[in-house]
PDB file of C-alpha atoms and ligand atoms in Angstrom:
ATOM      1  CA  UNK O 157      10.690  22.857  38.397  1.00  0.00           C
ATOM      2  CA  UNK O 158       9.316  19.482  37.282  1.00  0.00           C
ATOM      3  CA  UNK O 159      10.345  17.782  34.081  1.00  0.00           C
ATOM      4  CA  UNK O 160       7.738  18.525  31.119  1.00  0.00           C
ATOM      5  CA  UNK O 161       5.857  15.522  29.712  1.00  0.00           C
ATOM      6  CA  UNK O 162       8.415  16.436  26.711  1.00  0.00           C
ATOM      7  CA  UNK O 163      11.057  15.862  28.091  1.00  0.00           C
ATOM      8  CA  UNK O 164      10.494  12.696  29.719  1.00  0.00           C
ATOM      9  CA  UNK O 165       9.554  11.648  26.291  1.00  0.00           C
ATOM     10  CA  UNK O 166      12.914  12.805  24.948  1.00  0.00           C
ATOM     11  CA  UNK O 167      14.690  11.152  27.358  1.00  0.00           C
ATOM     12  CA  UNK O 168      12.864   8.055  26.565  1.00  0.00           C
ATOM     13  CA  UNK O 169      13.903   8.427  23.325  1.00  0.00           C
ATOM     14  CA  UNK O 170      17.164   8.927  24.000  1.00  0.00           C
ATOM     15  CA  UNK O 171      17.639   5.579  26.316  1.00  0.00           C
ATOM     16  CA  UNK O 172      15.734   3.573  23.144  1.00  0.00           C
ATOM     17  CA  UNK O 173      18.676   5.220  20.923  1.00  0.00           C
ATOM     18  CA  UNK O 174      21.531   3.783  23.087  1.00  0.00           C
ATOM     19  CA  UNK O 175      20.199   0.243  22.807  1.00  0.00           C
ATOM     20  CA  UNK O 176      18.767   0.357  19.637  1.00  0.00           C
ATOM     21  CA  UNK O 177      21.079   2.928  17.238  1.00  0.00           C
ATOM     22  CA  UNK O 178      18.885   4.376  14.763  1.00  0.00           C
ATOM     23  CA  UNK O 179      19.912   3.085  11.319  1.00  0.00           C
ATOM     24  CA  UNK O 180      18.866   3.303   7.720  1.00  0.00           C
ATOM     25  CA  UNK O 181      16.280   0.641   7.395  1.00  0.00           C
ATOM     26  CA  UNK O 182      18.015  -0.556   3.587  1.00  0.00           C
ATOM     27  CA  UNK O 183      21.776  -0.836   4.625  1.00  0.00           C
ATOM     28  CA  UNK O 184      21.905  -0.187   8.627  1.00  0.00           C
ATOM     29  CA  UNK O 185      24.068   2.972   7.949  1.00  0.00           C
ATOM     30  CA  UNK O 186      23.970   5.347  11.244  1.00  0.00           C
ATOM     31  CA  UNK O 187      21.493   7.897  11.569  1.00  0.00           C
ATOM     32  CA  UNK O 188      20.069  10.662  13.537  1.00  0.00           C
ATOM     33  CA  UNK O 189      16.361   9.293  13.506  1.00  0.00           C
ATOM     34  CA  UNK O 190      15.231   5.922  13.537  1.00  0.00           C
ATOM     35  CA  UNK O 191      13.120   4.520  10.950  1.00  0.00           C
ATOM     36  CA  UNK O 192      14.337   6.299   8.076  1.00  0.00           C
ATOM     37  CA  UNK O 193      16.836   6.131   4.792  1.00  0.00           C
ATOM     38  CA  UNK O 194      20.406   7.413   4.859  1.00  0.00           C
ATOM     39  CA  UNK O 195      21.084   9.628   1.694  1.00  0.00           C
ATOM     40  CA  UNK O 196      22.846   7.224  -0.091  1.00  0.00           C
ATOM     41  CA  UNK O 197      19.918   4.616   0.003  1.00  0.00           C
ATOM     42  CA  UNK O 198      17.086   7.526  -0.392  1.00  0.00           C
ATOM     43  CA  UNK O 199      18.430   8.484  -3.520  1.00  0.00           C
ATOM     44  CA  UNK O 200      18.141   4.842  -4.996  1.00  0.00           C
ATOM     45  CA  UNK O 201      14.015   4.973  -4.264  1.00  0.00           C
ATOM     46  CA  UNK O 202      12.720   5.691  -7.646  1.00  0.00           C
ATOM     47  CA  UNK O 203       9.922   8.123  -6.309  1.00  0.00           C
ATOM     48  CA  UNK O 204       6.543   8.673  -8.671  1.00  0.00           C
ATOM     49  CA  UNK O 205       6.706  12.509  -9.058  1.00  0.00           C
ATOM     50  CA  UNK O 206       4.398  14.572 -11.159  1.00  0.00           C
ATOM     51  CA  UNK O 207       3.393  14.285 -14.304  1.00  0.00           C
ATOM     52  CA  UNK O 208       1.303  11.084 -13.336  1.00  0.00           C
ATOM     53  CA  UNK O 209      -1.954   9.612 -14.832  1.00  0.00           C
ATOM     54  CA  UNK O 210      -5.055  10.820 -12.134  1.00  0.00           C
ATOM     55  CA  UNK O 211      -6.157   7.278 -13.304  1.00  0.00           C
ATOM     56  CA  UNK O 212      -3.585   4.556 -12.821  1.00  0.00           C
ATOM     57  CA  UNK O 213      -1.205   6.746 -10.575  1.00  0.00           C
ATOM     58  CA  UNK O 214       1.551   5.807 -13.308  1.00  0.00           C
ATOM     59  CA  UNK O 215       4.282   7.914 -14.329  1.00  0.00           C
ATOM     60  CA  UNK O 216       3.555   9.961 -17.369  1.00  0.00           C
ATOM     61  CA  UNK O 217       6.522  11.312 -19.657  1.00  0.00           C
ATOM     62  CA  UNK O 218       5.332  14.635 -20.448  1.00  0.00           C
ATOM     63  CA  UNK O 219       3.367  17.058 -18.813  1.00  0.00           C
ATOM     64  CA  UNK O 220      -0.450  17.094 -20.087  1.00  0.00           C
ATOM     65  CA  UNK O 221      -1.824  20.249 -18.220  1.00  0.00           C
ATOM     66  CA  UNK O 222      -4.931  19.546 -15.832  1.00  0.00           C
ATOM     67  CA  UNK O 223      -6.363  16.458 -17.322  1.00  0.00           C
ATOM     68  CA  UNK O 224      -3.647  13.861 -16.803  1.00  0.00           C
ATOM     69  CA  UNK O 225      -4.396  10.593 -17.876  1.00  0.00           C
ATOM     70  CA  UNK O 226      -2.207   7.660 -19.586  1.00  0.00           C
ATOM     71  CA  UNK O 227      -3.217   6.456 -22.999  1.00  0.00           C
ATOM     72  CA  UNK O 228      -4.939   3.653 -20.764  1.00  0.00           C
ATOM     73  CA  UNK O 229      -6.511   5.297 -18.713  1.00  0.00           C
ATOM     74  CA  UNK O 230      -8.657   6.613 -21.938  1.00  0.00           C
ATOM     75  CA  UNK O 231      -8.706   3.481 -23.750  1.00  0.00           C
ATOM     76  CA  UNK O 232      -9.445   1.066 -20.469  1.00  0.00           C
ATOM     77  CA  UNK O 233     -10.292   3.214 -17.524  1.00  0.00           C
ATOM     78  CA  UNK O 234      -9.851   1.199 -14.206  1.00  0.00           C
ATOM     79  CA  UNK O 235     -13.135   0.063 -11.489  1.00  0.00           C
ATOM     80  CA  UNK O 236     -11.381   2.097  -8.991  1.00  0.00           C
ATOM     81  CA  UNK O 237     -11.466   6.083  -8.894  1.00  0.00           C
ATOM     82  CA  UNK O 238      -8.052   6.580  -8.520  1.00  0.00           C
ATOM     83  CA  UNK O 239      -4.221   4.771  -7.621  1.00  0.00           C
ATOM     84  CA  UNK O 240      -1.740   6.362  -5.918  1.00  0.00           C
ATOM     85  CA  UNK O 241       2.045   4.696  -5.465  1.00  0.00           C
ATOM     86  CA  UNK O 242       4.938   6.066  -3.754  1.00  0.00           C
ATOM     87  CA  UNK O 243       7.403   4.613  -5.663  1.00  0.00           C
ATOM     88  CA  UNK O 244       8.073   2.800  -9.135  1.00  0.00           C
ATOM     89  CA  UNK O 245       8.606  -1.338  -8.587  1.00  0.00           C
ATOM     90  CA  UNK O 246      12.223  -1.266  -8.825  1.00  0.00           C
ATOM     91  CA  UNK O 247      15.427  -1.013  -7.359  1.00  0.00           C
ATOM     92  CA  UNK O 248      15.315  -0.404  -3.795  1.00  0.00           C
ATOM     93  CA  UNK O 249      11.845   0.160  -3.675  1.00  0.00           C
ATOM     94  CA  UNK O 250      11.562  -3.451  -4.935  1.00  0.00           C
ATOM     95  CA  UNK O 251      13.649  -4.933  -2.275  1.00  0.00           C
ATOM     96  CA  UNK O 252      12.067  -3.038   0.593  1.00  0.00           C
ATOM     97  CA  UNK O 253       8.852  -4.713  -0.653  1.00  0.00           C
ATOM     98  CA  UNK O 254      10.612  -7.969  -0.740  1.00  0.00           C
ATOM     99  CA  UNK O 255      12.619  -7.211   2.797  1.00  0.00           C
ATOM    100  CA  UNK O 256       8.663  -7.062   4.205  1.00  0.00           C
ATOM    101  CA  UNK O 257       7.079  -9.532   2.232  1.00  0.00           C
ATOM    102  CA  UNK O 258       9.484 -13.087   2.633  1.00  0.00           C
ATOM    103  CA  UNK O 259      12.190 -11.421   4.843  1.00  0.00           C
ATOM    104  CA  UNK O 260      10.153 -11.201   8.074  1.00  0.00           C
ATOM    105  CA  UNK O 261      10.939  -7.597   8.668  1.00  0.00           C
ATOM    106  CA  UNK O 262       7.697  -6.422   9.317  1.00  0.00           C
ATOM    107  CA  UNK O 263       9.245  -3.469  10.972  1.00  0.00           C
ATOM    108  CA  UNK O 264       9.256  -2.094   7.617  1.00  0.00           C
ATOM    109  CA  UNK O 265       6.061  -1.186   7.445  1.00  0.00           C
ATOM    110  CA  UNK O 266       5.736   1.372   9.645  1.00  0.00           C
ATOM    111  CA  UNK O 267       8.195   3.570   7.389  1.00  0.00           C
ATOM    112  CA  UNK O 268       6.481   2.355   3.803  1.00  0.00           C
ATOM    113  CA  UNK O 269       2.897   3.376   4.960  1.00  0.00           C
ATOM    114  CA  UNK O 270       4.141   6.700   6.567  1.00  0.00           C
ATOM    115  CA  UNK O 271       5.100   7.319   2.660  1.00  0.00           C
ATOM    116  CA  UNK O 272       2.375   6.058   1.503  1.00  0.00           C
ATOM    117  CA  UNK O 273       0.126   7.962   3.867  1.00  0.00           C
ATOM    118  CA  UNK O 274       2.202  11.410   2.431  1.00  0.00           C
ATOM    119  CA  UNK O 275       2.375  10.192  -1.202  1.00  0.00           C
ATOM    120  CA  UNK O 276      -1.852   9.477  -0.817  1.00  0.00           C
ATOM    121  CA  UNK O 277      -2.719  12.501   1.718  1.00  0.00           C
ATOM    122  CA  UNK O 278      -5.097  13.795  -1.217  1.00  0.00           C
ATOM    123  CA  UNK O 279      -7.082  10.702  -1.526  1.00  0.00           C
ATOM    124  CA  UNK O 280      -6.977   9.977   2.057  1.00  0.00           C
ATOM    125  CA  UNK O 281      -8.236  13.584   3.054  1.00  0.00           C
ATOM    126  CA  UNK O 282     -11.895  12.119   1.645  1.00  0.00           C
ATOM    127  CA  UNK O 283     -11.624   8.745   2.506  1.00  0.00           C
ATOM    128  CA  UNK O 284     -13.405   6.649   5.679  1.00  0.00           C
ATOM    129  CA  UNK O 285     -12.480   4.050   5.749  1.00  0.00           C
ATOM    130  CA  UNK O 286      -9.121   2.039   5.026  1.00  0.00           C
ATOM    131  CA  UNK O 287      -9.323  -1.895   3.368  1.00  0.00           C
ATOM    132  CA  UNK O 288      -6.293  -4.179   3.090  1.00  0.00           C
ATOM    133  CA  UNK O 289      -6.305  -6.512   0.234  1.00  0.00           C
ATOM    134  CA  UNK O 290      -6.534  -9.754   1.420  1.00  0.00           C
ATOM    135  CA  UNK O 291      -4.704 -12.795   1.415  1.00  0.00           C
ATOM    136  CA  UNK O 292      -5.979 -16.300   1.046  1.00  0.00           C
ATOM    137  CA  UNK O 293      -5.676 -17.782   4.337  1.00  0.00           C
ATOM    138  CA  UNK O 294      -3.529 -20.548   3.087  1.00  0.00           C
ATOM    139  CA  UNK O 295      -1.219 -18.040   1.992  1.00  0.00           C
ATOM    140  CA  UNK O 296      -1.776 -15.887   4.962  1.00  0.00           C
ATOM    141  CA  UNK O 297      -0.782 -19.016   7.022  1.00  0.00           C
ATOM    142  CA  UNK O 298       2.420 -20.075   5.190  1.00  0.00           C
ATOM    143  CA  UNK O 299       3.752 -16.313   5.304  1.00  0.00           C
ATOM    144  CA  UNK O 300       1.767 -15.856   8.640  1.00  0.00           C
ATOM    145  CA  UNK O 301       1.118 -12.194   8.243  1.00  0.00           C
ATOM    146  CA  UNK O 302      -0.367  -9.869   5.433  1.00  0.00           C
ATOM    147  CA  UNK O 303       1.817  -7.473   4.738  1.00  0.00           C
ATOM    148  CA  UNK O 304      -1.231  -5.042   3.075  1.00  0.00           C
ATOM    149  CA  UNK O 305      -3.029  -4.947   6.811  1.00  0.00           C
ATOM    150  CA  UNK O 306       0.569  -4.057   8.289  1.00  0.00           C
ATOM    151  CA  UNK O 307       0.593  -1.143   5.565  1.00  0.00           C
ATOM    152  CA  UNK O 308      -2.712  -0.289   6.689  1.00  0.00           C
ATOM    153  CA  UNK O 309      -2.448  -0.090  10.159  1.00  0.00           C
ATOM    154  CA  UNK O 310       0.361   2.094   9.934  1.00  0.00           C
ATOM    155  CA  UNK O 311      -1.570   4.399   7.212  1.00  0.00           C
ATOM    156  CA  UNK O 312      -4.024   4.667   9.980  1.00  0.00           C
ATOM    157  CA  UNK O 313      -1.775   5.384  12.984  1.00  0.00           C
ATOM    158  CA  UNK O 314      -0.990   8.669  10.657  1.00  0.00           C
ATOM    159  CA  UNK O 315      -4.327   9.459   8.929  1.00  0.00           C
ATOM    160  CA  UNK O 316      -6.562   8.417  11.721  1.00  0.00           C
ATOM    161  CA  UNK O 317      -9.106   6.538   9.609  1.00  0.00           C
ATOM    162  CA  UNK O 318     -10.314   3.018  10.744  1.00  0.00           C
ATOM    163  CA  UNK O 319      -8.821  -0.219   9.314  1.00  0.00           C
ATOM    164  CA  UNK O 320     -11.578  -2.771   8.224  1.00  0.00           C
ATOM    165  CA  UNK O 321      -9.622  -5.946   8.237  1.00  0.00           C
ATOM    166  CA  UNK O 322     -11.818  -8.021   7.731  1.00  0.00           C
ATOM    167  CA  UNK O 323     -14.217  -6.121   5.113  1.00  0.00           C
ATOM    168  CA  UNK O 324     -13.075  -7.698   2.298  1.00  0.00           C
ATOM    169  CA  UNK O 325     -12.425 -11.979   2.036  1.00  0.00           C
ATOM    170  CA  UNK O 326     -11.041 -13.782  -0.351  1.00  0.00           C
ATOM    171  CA  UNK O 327     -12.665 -16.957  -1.023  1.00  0.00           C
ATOM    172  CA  UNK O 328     -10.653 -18.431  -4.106  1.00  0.00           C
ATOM    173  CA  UNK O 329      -7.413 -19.213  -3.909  1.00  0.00           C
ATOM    174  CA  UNK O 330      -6.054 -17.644  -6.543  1.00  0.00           C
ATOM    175  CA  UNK O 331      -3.027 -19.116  -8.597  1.00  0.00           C
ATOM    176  CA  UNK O 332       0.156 -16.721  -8.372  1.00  0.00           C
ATOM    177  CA  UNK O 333      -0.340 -13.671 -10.580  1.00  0.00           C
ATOM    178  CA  UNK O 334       3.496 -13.701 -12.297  1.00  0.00           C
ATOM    179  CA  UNK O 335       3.397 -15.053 -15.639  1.00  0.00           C
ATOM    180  CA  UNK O 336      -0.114 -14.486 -16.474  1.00  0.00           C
ATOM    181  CA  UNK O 337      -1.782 -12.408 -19.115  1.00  0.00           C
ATOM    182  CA  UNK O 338      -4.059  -9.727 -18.448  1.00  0.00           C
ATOM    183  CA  UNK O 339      -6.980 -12.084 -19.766  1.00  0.00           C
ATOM    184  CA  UNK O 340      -5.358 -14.831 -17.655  1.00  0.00           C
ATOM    185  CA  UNK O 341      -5.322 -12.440 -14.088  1.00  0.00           C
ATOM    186  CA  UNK O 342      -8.635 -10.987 -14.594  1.00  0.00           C
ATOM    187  CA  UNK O 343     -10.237 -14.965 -14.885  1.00  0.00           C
ATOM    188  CA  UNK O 344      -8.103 -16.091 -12.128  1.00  0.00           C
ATOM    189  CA  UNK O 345      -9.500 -12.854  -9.924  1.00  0.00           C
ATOM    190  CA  UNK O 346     -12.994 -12.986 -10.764  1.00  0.00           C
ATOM    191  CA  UNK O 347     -15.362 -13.880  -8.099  1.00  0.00           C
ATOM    192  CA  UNK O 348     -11.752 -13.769  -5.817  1.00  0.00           C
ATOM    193  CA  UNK O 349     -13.177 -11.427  -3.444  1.00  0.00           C
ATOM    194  CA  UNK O 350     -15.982 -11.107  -1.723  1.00  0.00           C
ATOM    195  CA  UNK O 351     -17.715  -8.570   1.092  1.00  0.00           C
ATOM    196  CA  UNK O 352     -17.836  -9.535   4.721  1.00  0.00           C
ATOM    197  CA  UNK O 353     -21.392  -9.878   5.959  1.00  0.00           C
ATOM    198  CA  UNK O 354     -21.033  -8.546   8.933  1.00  0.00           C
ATOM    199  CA  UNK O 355     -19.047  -5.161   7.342  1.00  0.00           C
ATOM    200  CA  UNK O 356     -22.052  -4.444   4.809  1.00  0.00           C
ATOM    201  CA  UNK O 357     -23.311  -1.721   6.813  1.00  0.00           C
ATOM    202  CA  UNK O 358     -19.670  -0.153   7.582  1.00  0.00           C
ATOM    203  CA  UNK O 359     -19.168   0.059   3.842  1.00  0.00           C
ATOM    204  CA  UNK O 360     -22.958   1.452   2.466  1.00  0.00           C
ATOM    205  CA  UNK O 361     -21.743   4.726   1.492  1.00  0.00           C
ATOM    206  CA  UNK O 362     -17.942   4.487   2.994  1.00  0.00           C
ATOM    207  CA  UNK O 363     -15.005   6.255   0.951  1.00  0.00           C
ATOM    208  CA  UNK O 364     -13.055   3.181   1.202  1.00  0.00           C
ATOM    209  CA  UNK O 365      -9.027   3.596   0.069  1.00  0.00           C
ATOM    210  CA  UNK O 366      -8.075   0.159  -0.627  1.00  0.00           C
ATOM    211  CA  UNK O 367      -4.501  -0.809   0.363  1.00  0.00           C
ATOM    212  CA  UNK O 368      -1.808  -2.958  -1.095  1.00  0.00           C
ATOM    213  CA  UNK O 369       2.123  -3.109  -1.063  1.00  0.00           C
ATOM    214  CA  UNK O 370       2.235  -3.515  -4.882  1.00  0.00           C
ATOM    215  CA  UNK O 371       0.333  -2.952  -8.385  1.00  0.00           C
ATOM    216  CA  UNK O 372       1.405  -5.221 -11.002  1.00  0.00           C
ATOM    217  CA  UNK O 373      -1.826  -4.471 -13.170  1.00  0.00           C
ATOM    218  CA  UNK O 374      -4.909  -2.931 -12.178  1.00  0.00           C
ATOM    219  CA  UNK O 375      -6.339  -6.523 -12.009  1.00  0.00           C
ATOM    220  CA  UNK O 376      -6.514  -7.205  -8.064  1.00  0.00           C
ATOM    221  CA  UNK O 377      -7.404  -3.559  -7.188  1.00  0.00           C
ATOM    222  CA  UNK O 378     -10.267  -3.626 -10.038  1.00  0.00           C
ATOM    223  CA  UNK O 379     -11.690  -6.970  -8.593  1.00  0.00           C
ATOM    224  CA  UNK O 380     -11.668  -5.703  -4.445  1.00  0.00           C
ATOM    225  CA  UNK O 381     -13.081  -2.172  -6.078  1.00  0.00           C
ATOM    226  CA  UNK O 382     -15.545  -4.060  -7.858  1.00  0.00           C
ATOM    227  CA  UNK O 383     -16.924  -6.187  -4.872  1.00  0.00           C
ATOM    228  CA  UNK O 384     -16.844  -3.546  -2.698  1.00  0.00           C
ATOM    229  CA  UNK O 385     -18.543  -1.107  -5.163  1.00  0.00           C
ATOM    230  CA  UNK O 386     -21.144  -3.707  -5.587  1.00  0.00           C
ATOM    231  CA  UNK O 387     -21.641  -3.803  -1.353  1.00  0.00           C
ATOM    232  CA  UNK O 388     -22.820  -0.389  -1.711  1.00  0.00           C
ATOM    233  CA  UNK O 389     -19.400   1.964  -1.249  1.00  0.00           C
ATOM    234  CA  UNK O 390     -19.573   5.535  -2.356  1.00  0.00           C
ATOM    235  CA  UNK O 391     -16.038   5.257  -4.046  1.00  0.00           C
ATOM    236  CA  UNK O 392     -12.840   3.224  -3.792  1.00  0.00           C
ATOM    237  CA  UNK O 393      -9.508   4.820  -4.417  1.00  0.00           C
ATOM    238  CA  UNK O 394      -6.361   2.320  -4.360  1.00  0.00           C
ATOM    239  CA  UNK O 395      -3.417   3.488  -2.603  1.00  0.00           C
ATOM    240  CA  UNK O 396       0.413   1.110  -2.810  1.00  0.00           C
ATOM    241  CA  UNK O 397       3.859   1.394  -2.013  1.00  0.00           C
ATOM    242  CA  UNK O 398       4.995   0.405  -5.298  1.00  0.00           C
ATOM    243  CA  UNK O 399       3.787   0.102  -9.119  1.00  0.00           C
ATOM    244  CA  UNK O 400       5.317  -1.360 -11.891  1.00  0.00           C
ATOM    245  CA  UNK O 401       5.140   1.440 -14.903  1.00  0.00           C
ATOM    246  CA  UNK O 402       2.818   0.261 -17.212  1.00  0.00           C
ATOM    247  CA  UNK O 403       0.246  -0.989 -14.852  1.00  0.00           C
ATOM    248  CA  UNK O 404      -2.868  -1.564 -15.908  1.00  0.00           C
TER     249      UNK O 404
HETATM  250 ZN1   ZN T 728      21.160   3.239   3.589  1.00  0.00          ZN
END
């Protein structure tokens, strides 16, 4: 009988796993399956779970019934429909973002947007197409990769919706965020981003989930929502590995 496609592709596997041990991708414990967290580390993720504002995406402390929405989300609704984060910004959820963004280990995004493609499935079920925020190519050229489009592409390899890369620009460079007020970040961001020409007919009418690694405010994600919205998109939805808890 011949071998099944299957298990070649085990075997495969299998010969990958002898030269490269699967380990957990926080402290290189052993594991069974690659690209994964070993118990230990998994429990030290501080997951967004429901209650959460429909809004903002942020953890809520009590449990509102159908119409969940922060105190913010009333007083100061954001440009974007909805955010979505896998995790709060903190403790090992913070240092996985740092591990991808100045530690090189772009590896790690494979496994963060796998999450993040779970953790947004509902927003992604209605959305066409996928838009990393960008970095200013200084930036881009000093850390030499953006770690949003990384998120992205792996978002796509589960979702199967198509990756505009280059849909949104940024033509500003804008100062670092940290340290700023909210007055302060949404001056530095205005007029930050703008549409690619050549993408204006991809986004008339697109569902477009914008992508990002983290939400410190709603600041960035308002500003790409708002250029976007303004290029003719039907809706933009914001989808990140990480928030920090009173975003917004
Ligand atoms: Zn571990």
């Amino acid at each position: 009988m011949k071998p099944s496609l299957d298990a070649f592709k085990i075997l495969g596997k299998r010969l990958v796993n002898l030269v490269y041990p699967p380990s957990c991708i926080a402290c290189s414990a052993a594991l069974a399956e690659a690209d994964g967290l070993c118990p230990a580390c998994w429990r030290q993720i501080p997951f967004i779970t429901h209650p959460f504002c429909q809004r903002y995406g942020t953890p809520l402390p009590v449990d509102h019934g159908s119409m969940m929405l922060s105190p913010l989300a009333i007083a100061d609704p954001p440009v974007f429909t909805r955010a979505r984060a896998v995790a709060r910004y903190d403790g090992l959820a913070r240092e996985l973002v740092h591990g991808l963004k100045y530690g090189d280990r772009v590896e790690l995004a494979h496994t963060m947007g796998q999450w993040m493609a779970r953790e947004g499935a509902e927003i992604l079920s209605e959305s066409t197409l996928l838009v990393p925020i960008p970095l200013h190519r200084f930036r881009l050229w000093r850390r030499r990769f953006n770690q949003a489009a990384s998120l992205a592409d792996a978002i796509s390899r589960q979702s199967g919706i198509e990756v505009g890369y280059e849909t949104l620009l940024q033509v500003k460079a804008t100062k670092p965020q940290v340290g700023l007020t909210r007055t302060e970040r949404a001056a530095n961001l205005e007029k930050a981003f703008k549409v690619n020409e050549a993408d204006l007919t991809r986004i008339a009418g697109a569902r477009i989930v914008l992508v990002d690694d983290v939400m410190t405010t709603a600041s960035t994600g308002n500003a790409a929502a708002r250029a976007l919205l303004r290029a003719g998109a039907a809706s933009v939805d914001l989808l990140v590995f990480a928030l920090v808890a009173k975003a917004g």
